[in-house]
Coordinates of C-alpha atoms and ligand atoms in Angstrom, one line a residue:
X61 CA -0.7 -7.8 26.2
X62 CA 3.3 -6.9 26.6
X63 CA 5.4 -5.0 24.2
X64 CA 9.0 -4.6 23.5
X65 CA 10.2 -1.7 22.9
X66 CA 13.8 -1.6 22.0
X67 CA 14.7 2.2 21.2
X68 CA 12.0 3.2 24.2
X69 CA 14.7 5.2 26.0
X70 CA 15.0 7.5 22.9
X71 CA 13.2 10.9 21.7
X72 CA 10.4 9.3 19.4
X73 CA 11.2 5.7 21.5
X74 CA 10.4 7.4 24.6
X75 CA 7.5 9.3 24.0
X76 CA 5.5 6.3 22.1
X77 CA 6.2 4.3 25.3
X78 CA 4.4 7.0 27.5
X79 CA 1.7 6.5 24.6
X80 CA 1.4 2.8 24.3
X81 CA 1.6 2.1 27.9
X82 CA -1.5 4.7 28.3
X83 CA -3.4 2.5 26.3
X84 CA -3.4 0.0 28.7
X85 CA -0.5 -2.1 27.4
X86 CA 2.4 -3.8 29.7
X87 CA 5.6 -2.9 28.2
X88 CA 9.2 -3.4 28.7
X89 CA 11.6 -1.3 27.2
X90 CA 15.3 -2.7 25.7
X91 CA 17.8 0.5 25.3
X92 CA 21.5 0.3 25.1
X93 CA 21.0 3.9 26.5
X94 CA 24.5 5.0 24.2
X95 CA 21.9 7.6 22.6
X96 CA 19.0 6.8 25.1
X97 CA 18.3 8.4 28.8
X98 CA 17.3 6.4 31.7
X99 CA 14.9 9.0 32.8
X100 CA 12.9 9.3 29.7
X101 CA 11.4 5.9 30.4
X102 CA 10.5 6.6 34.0
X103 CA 8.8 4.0 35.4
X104 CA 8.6 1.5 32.7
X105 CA 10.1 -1.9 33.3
X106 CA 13.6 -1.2 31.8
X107 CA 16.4 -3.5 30.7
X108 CA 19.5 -1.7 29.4
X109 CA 21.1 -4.2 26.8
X110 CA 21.5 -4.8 22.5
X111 CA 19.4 -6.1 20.3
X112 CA 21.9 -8.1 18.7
X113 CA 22.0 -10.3 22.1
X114 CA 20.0 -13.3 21.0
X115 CA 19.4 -14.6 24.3
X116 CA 18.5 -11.8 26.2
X117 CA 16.1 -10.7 24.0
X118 CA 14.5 -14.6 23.8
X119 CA 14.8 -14.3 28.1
X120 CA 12.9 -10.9 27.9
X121 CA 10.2 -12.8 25.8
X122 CA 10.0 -15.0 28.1
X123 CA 10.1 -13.9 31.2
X124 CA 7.6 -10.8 30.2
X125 CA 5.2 -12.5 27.7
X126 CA 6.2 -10.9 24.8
X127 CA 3.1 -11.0 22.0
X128 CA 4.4 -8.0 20.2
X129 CA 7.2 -5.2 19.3
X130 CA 8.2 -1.7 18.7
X131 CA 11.8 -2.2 17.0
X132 CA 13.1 1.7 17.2
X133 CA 16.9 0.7 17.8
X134 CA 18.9 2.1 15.3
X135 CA 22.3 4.7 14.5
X136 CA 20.2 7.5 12.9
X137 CA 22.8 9.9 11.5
X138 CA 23.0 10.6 8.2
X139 CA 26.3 12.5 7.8
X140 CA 28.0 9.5 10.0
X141 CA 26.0 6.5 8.4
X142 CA 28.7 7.7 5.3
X143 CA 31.7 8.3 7.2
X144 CA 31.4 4.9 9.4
X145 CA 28.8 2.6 6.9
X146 CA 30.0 -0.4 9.1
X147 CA 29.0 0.8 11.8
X148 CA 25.1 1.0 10.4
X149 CA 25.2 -2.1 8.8
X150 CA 26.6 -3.8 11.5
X151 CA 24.3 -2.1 14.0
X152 CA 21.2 -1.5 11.9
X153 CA 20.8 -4.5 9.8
X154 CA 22.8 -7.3 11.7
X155 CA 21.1 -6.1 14.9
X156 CA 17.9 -5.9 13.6
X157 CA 18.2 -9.7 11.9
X158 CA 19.4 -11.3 15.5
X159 CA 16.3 -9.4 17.2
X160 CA 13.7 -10.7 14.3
X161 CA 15.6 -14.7 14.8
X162 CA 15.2 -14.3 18.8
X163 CA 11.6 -13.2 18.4
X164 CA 10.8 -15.7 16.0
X165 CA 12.3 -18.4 18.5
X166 CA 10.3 -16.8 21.2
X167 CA 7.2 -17.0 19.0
X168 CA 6.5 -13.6 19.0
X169 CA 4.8 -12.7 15.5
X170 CA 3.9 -8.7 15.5
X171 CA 6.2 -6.0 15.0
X172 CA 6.5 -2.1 13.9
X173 CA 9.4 -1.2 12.6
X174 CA 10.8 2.6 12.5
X175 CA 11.4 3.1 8.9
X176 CA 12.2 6.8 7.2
X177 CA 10.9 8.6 4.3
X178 CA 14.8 8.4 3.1
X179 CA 14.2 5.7 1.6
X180 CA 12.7 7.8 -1.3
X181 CA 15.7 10.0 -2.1
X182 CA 14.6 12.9 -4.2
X183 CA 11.5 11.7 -5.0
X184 CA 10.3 12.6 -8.8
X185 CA 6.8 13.5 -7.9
X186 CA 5.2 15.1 -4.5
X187 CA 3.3 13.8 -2.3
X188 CA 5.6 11.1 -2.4
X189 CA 2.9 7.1 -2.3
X190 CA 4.5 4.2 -0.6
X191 CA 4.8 2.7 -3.8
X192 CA 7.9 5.3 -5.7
X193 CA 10.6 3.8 -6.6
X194 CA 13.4 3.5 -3.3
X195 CA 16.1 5.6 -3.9
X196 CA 18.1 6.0 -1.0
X197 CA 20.9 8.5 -0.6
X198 CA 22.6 7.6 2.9
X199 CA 24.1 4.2 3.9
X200 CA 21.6 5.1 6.8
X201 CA 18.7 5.0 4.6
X202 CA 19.5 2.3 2.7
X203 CA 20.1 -0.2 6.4
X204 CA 16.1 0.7 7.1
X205 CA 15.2 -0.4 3.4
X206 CA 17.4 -3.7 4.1
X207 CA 15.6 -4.0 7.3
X208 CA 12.3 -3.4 5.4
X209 CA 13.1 -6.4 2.8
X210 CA 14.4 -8.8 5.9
X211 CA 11.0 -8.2 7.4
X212 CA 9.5 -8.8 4.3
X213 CA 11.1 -12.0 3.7
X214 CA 10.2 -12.9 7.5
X215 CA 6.4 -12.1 6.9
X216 CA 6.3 -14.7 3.5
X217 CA 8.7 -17.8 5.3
X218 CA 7.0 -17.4 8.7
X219 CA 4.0 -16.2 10.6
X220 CA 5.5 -12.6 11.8
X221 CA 3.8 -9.6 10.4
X222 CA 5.0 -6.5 10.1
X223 CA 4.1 -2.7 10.2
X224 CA 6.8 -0.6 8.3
X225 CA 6.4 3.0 9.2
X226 CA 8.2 5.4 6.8
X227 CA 8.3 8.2 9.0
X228 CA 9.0 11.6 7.4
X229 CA 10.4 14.7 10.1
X230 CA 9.6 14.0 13.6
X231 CA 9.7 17.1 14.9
X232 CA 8.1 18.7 18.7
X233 CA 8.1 16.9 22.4
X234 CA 5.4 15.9 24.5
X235 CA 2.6 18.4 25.3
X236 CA 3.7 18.8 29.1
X237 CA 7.8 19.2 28.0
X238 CA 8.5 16.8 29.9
X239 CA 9.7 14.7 27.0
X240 CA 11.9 15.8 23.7
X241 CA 14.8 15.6 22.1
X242 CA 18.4 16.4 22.6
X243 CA 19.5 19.1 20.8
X244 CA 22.8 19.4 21.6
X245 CA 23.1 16.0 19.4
X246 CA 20.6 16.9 16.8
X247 CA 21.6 17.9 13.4
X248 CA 17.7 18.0 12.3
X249 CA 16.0 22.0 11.4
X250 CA 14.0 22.6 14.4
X251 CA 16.5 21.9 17.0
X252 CA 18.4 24.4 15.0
X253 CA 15.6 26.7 14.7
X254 CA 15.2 26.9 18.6
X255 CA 18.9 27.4 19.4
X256 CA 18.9 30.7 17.4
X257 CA 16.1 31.6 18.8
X258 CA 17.0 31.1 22.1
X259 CA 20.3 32.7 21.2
X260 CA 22.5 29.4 21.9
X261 CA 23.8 29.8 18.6
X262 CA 24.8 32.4 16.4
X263 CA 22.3 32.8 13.3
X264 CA 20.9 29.8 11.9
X265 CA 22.3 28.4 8.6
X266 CA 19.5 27.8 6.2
X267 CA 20.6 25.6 3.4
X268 CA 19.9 26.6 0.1
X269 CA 17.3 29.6 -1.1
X270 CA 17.5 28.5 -4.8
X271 CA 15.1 25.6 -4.5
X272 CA 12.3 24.8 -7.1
X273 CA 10.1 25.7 -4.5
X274 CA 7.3 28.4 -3.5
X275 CA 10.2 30.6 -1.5
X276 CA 13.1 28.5 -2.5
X277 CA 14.3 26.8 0.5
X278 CA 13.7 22.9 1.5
X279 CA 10.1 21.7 1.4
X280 CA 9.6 18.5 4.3
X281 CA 6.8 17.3 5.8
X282 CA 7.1 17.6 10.0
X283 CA 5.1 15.6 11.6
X284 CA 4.5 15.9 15.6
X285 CA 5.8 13.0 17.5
X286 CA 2.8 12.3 19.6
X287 CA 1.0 12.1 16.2
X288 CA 4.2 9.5 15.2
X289 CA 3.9 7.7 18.6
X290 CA -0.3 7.5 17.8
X291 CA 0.5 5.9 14.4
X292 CA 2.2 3.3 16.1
X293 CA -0.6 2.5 18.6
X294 CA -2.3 2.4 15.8
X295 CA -0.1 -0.2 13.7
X296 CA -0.1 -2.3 16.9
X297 CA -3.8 -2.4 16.6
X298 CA -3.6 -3.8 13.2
X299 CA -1.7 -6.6 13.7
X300 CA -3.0 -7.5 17.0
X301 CA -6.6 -7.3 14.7
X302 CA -5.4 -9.7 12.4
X303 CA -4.3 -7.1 9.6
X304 CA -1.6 -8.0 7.0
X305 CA 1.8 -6.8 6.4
X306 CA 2.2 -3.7 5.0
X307 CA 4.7 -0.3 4.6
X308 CA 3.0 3.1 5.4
X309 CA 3.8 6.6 4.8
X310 CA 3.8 8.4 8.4
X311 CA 3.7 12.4 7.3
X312 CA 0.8 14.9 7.2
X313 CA 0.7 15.6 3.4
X314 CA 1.9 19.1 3.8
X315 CA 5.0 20.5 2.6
X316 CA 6.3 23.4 5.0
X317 CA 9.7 25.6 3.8
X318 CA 12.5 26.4 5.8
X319 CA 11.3 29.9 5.5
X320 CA 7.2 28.3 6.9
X321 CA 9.5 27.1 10.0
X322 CA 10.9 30.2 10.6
X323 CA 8.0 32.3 10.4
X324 CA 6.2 30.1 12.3
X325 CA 8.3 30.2 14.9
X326 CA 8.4 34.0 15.6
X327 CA 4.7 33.8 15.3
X328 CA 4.1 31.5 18.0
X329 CA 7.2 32.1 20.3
X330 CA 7.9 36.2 20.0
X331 CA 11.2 35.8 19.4
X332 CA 13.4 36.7 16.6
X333 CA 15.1 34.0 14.9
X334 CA 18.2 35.4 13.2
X335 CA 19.3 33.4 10.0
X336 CA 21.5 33.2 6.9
X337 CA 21.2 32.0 3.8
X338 CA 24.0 29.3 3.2
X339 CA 25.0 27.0 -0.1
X340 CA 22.9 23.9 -0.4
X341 CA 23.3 20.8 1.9
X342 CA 25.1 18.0 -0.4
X343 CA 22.3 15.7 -0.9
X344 CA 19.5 17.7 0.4
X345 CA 15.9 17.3 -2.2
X346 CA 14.4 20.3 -2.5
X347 CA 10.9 18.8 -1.5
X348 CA 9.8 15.5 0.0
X349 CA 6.3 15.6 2.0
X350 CA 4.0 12.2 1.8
X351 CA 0.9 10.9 0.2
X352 CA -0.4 9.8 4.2
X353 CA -3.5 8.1 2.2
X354 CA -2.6 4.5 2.7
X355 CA -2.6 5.0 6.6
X356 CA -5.7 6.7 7.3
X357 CA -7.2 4.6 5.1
X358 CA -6.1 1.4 6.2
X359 CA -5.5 2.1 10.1
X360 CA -8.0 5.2 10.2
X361 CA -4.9 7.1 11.4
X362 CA -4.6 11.0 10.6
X363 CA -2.3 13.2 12.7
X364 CA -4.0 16.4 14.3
X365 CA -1.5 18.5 15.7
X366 CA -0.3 21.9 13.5
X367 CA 3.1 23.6 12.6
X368 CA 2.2 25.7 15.3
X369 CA 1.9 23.0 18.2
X370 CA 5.1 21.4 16.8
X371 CA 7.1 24.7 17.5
X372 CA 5.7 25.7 21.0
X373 CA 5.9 22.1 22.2
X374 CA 9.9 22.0 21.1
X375 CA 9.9 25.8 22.5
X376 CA 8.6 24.8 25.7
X377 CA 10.7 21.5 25.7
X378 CA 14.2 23.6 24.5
X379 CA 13.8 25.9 27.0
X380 CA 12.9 24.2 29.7
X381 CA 16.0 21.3 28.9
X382 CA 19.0 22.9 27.7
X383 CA 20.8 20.3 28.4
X384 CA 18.2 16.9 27.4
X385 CA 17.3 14.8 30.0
X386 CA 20.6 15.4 31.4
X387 CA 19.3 19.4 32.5
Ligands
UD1_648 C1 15.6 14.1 8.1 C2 16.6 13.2 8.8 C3 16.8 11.9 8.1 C4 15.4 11.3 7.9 C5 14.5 12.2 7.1 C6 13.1 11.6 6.9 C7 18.7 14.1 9.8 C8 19.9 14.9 9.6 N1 17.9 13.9 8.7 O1 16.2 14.6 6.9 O2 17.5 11.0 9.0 O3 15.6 10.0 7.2 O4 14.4 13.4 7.8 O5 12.5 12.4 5.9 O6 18.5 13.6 10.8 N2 18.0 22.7 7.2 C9 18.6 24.0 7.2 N3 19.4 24.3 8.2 C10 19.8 23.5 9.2 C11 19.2 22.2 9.2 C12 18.3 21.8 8.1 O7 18.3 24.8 6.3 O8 20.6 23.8 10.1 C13 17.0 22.4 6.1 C14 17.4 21.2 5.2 O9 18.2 21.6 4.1 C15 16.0 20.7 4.8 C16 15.2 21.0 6.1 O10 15.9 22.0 6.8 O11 15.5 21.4 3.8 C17 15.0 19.8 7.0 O12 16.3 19.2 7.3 P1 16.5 18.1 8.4 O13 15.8 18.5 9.7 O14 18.0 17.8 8.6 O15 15.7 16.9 7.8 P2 15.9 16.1 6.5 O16 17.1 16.5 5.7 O17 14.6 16.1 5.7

């Protein structure tokens, strides 16, 4: 069995290709590497390339024997996804339809798609169930709910099937650090968190204390990305099983404050981490964290790392890689 991996060169791209290639799979990774690094895929067959480019993608098929994919490709920045939207629909949603044609035309029927717990805005209740109405507040969101409803419409006109995977924070780096994400291009909490505690950056900014929430600040749901990279194992066992369609929720079910990280992370790492309490983040709901239920019942998926082995993997990752993949 092969898989295709576009995104493979990226933080959560990377780390699920260590992942599915440990279960025994032959992969081949597609990465434009603007965002990605070469070295996070190591040894994995590599082609750097778009996955707007039809008839590479229907040549990598080919020439690899394709049977499923892990579409992770994607602009993922909110603030920019309102400043540029062309740039996301262009590269999220056009991109995405020319990869789902060329697989189509290569006959390749399974694929797990990346999709994000934005799609739910500020949800009205929490836990938040696959089935709340989408609200999305980004451009960004809304290209992975059009990319939802394309794969949709693929999975009723042809034989693909689909996993949609609404992921909610991704948050930690592989267990031995030597995988993780770049911080110095991260706008994300944690990232954040670990700068000020490292003392690269002055105090960090927490956003909002006037929440309707336990303490007041943001309530999310971070989930480890070797839990996130298991799910998808896990969605790729579904369809190569036979299984149907469907759109999961990828989270824990627990909410964890601002305040939760921050604790947490003196706890765990000793160090102080110095902080301000700043206006609210325009758009920013006060709590989102999932209703996971779906997936464990449907793929027997359940995540089993803690708050505390999300911080001291990105601890041991941040320090360690100052500078990314680049350090
Ligand atoms: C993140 C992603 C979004 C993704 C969503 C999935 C970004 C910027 N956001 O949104 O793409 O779709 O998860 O659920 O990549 N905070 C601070 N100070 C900081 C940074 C964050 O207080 O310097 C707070 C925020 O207000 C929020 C929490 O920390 O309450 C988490 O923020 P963040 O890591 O940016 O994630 P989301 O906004 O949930």
């Amino acid at each position: 069995m092969t898989t295709l991996i576009t995104g493979g060169a990226g933080y959560i791209g990377s780390i699920t290709t260590r992942l599915i290639r440990s279960t025994g799979r032959a992969v081949v990774v597609l990465d434009t590497l603007e965002n990605g690094h070469r070295t996070a895929v190591g040894d994995a067959p590599f082609v750097q390339g778009d996955v707007a480019d039809t008839e590479l993608v229907e040549r990598i098929c080919k020439e690899h024997g394709v049977d499923e994919v892990v579409h992770f490709a994607a602009y993922k920045a909110v603030g920019e996804s309102m400043e540029n939207p062309s740039k996301y629909f262009q590269n999220n949603v056009t991109g995405s339809q020319k990869l789902f044609d060329a697989l189509h035309r290569a006959g390749v029927e399974r694929v797990v798609f990346s999709s994000t717990a934005g799609v739910y805005g500020t949800p009205d209740t929490v836990p938040v169930r696959e089935d709340a109405e989408p609200r999305c507040e980004s451009v960004y969101a809304e290209t992975k709910l059009m990319i939802e409803k394309t794969l949709s419409w693929y999975s009723r006109t042809t034989s693909m099937r689909h996993v949609c995977l609404r992921y909610f924070n991704a948050a930690g780096a592989s267990s031995d650090a030597t995988l993780g994400e770049d911080w110095r291009f991260s706008q994300n909490l944690i990232p954040h968190v670990m700068k000020a505690a490292m003392g690269h950056a002055p105090a960090l900014k927490v956003f909002g204390n006037d929440f309707p929430t336990p303490d007041g600040t943001g309530v999310r749901d971070y989930i480890h990305v070797e839990d996130l990279a298991s799910a998808h194992v896990a969605a790729l066992d579904h369809l190569a099983g036979k299984g149907a369609s469907i759109t999961c929720n990828v989270g824990t079910g627990f909410g964890t404050s601002v305040m939760d990280i921050i604790n947490t992370t003196e706890q765990v790492t000793g160090q102080k981490v110095p902080y301000e309490i700043v206006g609210r983040r325009a758009g920013d709901p006060a709590a989102c964290y999932a209703d996971p239920s779906l997936i464990t019942k449907t793929f027997g998926w359940s995540p089993t790392r803690s708050l505390e082995d999300i911080i001291a993997t990105a601890y041991a990752w941040h320090s360690t890689h100052p500078a990314g993949h680049d350090s």
